[in-house]
Short mmCIF file of C-alpha atoms and ligand atoms in Angstrom, two decimals:
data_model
loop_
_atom_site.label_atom_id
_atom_site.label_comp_id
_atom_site.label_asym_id
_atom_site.label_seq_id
_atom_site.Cartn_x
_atom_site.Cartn_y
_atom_site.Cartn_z
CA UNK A 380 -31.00 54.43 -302.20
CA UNK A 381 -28.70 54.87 -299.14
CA UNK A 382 -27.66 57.62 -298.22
CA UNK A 383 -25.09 59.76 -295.80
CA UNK A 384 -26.94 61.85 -293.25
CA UNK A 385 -25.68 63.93 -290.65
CA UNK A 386 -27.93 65.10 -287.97
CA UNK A 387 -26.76 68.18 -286.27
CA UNK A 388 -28.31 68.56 -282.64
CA UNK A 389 -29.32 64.59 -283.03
CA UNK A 390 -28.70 63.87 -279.61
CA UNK A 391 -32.00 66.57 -278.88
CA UNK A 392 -35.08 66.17 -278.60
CA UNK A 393 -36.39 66.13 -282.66
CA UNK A 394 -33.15 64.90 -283.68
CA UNK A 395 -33.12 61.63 -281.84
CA UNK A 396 -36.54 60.86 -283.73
CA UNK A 397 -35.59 62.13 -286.76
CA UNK A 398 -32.35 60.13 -286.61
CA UNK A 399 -34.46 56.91 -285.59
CA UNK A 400 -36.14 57.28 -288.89
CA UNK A 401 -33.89 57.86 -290.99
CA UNK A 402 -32.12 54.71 -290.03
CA UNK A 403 -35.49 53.05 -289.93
CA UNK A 404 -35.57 54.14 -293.19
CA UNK A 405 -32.41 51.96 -293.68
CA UNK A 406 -29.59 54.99 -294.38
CA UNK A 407 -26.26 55.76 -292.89
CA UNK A 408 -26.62 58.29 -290.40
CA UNK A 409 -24.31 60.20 -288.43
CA UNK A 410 -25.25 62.29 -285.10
CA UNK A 411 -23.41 65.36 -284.04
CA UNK A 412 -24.03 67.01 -280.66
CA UNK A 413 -21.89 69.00 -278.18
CA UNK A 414 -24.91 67.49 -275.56
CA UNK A 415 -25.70 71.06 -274.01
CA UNK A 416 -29.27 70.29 -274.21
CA UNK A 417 -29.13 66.62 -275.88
CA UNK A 418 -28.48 63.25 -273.96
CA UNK A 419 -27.12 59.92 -274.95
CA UNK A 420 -30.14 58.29 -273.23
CA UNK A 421 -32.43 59.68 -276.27
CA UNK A 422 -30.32 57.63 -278.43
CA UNK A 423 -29.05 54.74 -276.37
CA UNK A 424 -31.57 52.63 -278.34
CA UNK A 425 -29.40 53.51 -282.01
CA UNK A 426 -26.00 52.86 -280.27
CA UNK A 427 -25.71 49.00 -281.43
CA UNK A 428 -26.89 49.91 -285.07
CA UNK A 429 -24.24 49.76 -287.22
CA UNK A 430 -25.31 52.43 -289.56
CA UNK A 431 -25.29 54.89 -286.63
CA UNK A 432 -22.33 56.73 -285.77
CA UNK A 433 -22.01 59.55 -282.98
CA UNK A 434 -19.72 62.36 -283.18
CA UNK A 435 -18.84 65.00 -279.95
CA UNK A 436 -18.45 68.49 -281.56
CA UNK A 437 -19.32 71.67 -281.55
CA UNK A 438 -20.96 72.96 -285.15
CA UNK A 439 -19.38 76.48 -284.23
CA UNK A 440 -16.25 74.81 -285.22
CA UNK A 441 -15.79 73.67 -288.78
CA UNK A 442 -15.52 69.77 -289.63
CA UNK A 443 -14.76 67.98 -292.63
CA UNK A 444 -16.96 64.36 -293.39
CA UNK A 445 -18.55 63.29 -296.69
CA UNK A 446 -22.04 63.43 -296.54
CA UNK A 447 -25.45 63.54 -299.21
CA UNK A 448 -27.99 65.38 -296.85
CA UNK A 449 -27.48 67.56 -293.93
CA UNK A 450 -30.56 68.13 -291.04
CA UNK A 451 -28.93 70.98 -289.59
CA UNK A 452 -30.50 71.31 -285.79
CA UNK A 453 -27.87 71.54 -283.19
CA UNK A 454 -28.94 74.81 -281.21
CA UNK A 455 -30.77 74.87 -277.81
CA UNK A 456 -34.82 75.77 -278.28
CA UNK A 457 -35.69 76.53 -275.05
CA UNK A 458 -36.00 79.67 -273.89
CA UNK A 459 -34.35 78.82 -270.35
CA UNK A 460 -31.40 77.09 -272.20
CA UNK A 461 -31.04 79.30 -274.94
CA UNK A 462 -31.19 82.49 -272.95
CA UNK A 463 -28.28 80.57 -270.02
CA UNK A 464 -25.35 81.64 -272.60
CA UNK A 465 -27.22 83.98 -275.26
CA UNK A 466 -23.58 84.99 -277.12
CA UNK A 467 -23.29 80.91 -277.47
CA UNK A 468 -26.79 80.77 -279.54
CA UNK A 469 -26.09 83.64 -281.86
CA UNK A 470 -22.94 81.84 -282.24
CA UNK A 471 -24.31 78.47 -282.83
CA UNK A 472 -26.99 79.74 -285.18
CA UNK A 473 -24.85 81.93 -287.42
CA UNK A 474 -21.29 79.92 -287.23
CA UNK A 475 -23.05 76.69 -287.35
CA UNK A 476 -25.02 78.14 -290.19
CA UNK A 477 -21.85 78.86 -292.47
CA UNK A 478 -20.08 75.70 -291.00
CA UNK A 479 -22.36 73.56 -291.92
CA UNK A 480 -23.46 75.56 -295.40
CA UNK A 481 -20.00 75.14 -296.06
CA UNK A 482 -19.52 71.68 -295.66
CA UNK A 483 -22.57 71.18 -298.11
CA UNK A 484 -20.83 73.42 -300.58
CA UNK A 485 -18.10 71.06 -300.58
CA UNK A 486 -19.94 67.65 -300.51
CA UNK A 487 -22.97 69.17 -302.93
CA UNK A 488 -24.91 67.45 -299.86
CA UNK A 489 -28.56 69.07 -299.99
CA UNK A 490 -28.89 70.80 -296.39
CA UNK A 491 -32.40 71.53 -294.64
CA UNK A 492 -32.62 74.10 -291.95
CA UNK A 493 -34.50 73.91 -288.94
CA UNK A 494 -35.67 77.38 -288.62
CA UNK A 495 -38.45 78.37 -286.45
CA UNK A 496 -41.55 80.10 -285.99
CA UNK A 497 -39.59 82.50 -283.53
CA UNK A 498 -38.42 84.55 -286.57
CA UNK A 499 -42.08 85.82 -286.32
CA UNK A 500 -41.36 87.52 -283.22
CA UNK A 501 -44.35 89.06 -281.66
CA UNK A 502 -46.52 88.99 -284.68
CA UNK A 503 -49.35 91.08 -285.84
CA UNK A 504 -50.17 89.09 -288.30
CA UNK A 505 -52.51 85.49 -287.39
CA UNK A 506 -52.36 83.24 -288.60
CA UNK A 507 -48.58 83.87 -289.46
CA UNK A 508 -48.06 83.36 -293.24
CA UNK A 509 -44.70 82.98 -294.92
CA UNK A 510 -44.47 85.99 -296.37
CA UNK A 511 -44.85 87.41 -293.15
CA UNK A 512 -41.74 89.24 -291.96
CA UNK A 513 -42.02 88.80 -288.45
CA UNK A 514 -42.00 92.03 -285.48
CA UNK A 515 -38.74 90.63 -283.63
CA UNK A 516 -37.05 93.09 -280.71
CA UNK A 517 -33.53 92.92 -282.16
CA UNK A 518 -31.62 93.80 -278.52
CA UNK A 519 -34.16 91.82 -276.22
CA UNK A 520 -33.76 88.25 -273.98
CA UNK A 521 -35.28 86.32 -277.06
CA UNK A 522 -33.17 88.05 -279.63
CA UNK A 523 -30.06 85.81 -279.23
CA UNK A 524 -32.62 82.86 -280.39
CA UNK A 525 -34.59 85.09 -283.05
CA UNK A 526 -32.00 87.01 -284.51
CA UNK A 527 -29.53 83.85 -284.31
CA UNK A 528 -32.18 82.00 -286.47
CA UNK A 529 -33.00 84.72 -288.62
CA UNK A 530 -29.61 85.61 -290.11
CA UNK A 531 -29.37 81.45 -290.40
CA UNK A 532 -31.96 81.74 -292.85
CA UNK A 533 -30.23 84.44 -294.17
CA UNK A 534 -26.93 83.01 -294.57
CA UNK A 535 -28.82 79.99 -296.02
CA UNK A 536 -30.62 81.97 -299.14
CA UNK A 537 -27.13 83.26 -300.05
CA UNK A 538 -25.05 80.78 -300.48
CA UNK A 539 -27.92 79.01 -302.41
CA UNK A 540 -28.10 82.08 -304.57
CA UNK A 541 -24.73 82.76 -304.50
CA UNK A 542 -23.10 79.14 -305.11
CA UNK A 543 -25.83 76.80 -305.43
CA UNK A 544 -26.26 75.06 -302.59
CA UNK A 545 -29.32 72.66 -302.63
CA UNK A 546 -30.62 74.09 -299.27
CA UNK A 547 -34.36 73.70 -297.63
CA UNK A 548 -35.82 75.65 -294.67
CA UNK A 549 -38.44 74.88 -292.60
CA UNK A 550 -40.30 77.21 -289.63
CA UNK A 551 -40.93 74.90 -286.74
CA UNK A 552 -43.57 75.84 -284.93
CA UNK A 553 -43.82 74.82 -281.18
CA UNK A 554 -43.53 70.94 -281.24
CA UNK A 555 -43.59 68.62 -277.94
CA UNK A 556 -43.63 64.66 -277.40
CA UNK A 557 -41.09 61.87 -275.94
CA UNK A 558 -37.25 62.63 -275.29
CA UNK A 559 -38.11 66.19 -274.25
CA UNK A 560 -35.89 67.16 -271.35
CA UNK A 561 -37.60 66.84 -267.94
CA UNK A 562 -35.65 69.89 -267.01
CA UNK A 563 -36.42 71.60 -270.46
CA UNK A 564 -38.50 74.28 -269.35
CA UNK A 565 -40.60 74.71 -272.26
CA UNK A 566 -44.52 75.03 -271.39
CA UNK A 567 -45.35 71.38 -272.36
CA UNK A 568 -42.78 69.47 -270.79
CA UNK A 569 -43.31 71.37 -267.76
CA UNK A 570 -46.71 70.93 -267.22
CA UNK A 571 -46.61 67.32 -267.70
CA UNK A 572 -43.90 67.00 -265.34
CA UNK A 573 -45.29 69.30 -262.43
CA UNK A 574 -48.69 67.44 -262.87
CA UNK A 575 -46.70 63.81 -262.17
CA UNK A 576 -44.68 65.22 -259.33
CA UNK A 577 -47.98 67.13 -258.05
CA UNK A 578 -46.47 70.32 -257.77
CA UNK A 579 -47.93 73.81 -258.81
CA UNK A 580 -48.32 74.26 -262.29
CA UNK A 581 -46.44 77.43 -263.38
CA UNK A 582 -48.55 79.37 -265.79
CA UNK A 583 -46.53 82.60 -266.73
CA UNK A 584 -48.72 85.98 -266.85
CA UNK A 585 -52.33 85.02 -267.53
CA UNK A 586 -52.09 82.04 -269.24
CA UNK A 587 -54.11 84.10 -272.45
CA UNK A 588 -51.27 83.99 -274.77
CA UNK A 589 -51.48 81.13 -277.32
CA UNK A 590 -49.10 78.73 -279.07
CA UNK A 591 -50.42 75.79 -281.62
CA UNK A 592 -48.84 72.84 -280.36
CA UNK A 593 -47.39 69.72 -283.09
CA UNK A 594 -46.87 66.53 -282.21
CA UNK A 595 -42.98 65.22 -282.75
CA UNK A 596 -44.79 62.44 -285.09
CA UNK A 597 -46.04 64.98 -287.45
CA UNK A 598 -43.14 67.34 -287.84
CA UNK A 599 -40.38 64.43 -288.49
CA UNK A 600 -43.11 63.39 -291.07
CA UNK A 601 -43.15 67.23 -292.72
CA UNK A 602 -39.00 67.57 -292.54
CA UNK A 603 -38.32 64.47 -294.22
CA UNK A 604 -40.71 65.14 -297.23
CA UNK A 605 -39.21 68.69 -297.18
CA UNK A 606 -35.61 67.34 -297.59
CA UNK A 607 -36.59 65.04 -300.16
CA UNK A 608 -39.13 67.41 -302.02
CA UNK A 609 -37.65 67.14 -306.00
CA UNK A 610 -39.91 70.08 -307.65
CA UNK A 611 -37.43 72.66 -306.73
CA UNK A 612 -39.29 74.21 -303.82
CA UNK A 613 -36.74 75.43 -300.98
CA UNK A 614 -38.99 77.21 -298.96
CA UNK A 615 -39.15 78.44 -296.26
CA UNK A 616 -41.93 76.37 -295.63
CA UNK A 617 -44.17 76.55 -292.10
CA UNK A 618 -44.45 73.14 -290.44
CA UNK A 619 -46.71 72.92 -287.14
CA UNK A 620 -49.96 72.16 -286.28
CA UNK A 621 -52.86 75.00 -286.63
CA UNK A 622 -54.68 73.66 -283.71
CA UNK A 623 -54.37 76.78 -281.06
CA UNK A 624 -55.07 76.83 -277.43
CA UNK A 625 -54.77 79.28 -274.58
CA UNK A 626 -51.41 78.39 -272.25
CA UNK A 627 -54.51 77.81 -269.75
CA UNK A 628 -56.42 75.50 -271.99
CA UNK A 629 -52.78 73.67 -272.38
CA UNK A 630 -52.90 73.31 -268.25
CA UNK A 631 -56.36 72.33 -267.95
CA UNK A 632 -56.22 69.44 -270.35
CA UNK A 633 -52.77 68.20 -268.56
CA UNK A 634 -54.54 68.55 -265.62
CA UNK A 635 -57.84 66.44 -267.00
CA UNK A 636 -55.23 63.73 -268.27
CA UNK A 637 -53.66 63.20 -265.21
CA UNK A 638 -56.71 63.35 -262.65
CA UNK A 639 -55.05 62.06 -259.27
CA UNK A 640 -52.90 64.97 -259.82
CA UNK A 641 -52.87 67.29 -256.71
CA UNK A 642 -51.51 70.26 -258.92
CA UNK A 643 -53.10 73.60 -258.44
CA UNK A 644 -52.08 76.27 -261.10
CA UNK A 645 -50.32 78.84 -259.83
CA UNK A 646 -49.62 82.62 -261.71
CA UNK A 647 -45.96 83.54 -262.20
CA UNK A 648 -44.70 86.91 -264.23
CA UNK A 649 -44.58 86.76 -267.62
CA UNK A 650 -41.01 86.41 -269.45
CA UNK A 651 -39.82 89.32 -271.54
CA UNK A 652 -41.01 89.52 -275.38
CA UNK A 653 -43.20 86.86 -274.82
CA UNK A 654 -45.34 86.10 -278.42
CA UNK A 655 -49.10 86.49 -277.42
CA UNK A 656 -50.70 84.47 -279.93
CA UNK A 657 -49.08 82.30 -282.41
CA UNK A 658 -50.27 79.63 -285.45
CA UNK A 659 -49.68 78.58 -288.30
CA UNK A 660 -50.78 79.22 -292.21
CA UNK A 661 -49.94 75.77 -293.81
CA UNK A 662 -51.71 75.88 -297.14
CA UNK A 663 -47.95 75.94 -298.76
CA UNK A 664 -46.82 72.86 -297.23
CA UNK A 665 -50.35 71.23 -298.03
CA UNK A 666 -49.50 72.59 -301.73
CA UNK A 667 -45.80 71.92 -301.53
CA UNK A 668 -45.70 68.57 -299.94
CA UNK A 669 -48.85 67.12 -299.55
CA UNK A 670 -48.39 67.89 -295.90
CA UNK A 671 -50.58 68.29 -293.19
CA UNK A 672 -50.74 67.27 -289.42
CA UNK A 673 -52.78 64.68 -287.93
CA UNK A 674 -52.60 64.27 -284.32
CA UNK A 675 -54.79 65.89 -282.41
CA UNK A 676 -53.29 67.41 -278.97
CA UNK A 677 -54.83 65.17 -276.43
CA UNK A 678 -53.87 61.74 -278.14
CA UNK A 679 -50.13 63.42 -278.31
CA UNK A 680 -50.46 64.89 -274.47
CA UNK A 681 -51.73 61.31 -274.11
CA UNK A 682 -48.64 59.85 -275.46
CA UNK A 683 -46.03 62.31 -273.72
CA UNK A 684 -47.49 61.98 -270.60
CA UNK A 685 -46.74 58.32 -270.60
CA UNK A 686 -43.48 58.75 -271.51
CA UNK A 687 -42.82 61.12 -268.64
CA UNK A 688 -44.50 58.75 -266.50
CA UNK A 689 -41.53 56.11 -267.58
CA UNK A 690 -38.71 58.47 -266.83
CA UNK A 691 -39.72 60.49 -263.47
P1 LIG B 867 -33.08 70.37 -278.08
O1 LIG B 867 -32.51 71.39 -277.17
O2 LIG B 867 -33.69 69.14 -277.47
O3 LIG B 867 -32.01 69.87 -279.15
C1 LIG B 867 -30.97 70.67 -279.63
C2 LIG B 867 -29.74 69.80 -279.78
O4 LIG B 867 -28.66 70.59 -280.31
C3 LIG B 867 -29.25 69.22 -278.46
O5 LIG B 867 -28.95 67.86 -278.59
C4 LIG B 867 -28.00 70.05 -278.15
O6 LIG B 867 -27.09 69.38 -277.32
C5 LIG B 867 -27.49 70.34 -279.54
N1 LIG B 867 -26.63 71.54 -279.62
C6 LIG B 867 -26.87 72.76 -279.11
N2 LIG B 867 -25.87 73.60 -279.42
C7 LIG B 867 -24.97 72.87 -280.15
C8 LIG B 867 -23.72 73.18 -280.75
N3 LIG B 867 -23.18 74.41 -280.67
N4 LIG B 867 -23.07 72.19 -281.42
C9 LIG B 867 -23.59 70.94 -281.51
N5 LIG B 867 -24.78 70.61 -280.94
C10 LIG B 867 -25.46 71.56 -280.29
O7 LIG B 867 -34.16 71.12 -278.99
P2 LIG B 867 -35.17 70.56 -280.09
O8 LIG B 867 -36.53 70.90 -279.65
O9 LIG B 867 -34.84 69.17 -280.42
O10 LIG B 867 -34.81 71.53 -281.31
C11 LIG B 867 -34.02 71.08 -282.41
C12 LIG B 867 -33.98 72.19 -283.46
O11 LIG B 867 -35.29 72.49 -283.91
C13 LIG B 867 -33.37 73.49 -282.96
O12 LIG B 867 -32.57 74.05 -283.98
C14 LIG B 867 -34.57 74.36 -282.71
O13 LIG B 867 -34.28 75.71 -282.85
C15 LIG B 867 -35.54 73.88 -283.78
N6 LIG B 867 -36.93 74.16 -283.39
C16 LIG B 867 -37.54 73.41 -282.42
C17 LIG B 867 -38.86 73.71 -282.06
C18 LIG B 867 -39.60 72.90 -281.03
O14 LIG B 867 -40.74 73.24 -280.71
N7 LIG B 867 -39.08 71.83 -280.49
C19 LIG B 867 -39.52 74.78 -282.66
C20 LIG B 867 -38.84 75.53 -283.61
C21 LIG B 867 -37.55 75.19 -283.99
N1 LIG B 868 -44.95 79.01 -270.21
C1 LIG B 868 -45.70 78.92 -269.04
N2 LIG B 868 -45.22 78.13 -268.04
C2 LIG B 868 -44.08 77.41 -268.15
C3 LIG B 868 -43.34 77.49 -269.36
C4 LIG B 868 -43.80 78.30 -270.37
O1 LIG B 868 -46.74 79.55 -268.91
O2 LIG B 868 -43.74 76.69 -267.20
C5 LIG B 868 -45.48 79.84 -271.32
C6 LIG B 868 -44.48 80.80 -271.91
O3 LIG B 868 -44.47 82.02 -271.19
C7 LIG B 868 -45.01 80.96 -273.33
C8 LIG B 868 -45.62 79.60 -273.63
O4 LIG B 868 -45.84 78.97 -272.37
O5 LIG B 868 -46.03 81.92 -273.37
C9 LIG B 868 -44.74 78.71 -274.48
O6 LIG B 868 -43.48 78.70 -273.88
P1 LIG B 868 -42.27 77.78 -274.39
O7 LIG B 868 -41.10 78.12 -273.57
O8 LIG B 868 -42.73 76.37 -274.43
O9 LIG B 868 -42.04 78.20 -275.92
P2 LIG B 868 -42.06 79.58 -276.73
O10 LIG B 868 -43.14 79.38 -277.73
O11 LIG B 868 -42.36 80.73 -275.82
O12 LIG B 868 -40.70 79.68 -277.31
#
């Protein structure tokens, strides 16, 4: 059946795909972005549809619209743009949170939160499980994102316990692919886009720290069958891809995909609070929704690559 679905942050980099599905799946769908981080280009192609409506706003601020599901996304994930105005991100986390809670409360829409694998922190647990509670610096440059996120999911659990709201929450883990931002900054994107231009590839620290990486294909495939997962399961629910390489491995296979590169890498200080290792434990969404990820990194590098090729 068709539905209403608002896309918060659907002007970003997952939300213009998961927007482009859900219309492909032949719903209404309506796109709300202030564009901090988002762009109209990564949905020029859904401007003629007619099911497709965009909408300039802030989520900090309330808004009133009749709706059956909310993706709620709108919040800047990269470090460099989430760290630019930190007081913003706790802002849009939390006040977007009980905006957009609200506004579910009030349609009974069902509302799935895209939470992240950042409420881990620095973890000493690996793989990180669910029940994990995460080691996160409460007063550090990541906390802003962390703690932002975190008290979402918070906010989230309450007002399903405390007035029903159909909620879902998933923990993205580190996810790359088309309609990333050139300018970014996050360790994929970069890469990809030093190795075209041929300038130094900017590992940060010793390039030993680790992050599994998902393809965009996979996770709009794992937070549509969360949203529409009927056995009563809310989550949270991990959603990335186990697969886990070295930041160094990551540059050495950009580098082997783009071989007339003249890129050398080059050794830059390490951010503060940077995770060292990180990957996740997915047996619940293999239980929960039949859910598991199947591209490999170098046919998605493969993939992203060519898309940066089309832009730069
Ligand atoms: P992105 O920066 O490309 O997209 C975020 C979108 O939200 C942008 O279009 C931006 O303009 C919009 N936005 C930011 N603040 C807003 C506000 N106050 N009001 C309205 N819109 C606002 O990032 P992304 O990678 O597409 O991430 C989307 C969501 O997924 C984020 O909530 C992020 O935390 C989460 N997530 C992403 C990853 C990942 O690896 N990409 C991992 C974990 C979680
Ligand atoms: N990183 C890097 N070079 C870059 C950008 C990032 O070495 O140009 C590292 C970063 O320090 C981190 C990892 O790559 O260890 C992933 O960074 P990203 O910003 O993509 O996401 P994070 O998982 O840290 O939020």
């Amino acid at each position: 059946m068709k539905k209403r679905i608002l896309v918060t942050g659907g002007a970003g980099f997952i939300g213009s795909h998961l927007c482009k599905r859900l219309l492909n799946e032949g719903n209404e769908v309506i796109c709300l972005d202030n564009f901090f981080t988002g762009s109209r280009q990564n949905i020029h192609d859904l401007l003629d549809n007619k099911d497709f409506e965009v909408i300039r706003h802030d989520v900090t601020i309330p808004i009133h619209l009749e709706v059956d599901q909310i993706y709620n996304l709108a919040c800047p994930a990269s470090p460099v743009h989430y760290q630019f105005d930190p007081v913003q991100t706790t802002k849009t986390s939390v006040l977007g949170a009980i905006n957009m809670l609200g506004l579910a409360k009030r349609t009974k829409a069902r509302i799935l939160q895209a939470s992240t694998s950042e409420v881990y922190g620095d973890p000493d647990v690996h793989p990180q499980p669910e029940s994990y509670w995460g080691k996160v610096n409460p007063i550090g440059i990541r906390s802003c994102y962390d703690e932002g996120k975190r008290c979402a999911e918070t906010l989230f659990f309450d007002y399903h316990r405390e007035h029903g709201v159909d909620i879902r929450v998933i923990r993205i883990f580190n996810t790359y692919g088309p309609n990333m931002n050139p300018n970014d900054g996050r360790v994929v994107s970069n890469f990809i886009v030093q190795a075209l231009k041929g300038e130094d590839i900017t590992i940060y620290g010793e390039g030993s720290q680790t992050r599994s990486f998902q393809y965009i294909d996979d996770l709009v495939e794992g937070m549509v069958r969360m949203m529409n997962n009927e056995t009563g399961f809310v989550g949270p629910v991990n959603i990335g891809n186990p697969d886990e390489f070295t930041i160094k491995e990551l540059a050495e296979k950009v580098i082997e995909a783009i071989p007339n590169s003249k890129s050398k890498l080059v050794y830059k200080d390490l951010p503060q609070d940077d995770p060292k290792q990180r990957k996740p434990e997915i047996s619940t969404a293999k239980e929960q929704l039949k859910w598991s990820p199947s591209i490999k990194l170098d046919a998605g590098l493969k993939d992203t690559i060519k898309y940066f090729s089309s832009i730069i």
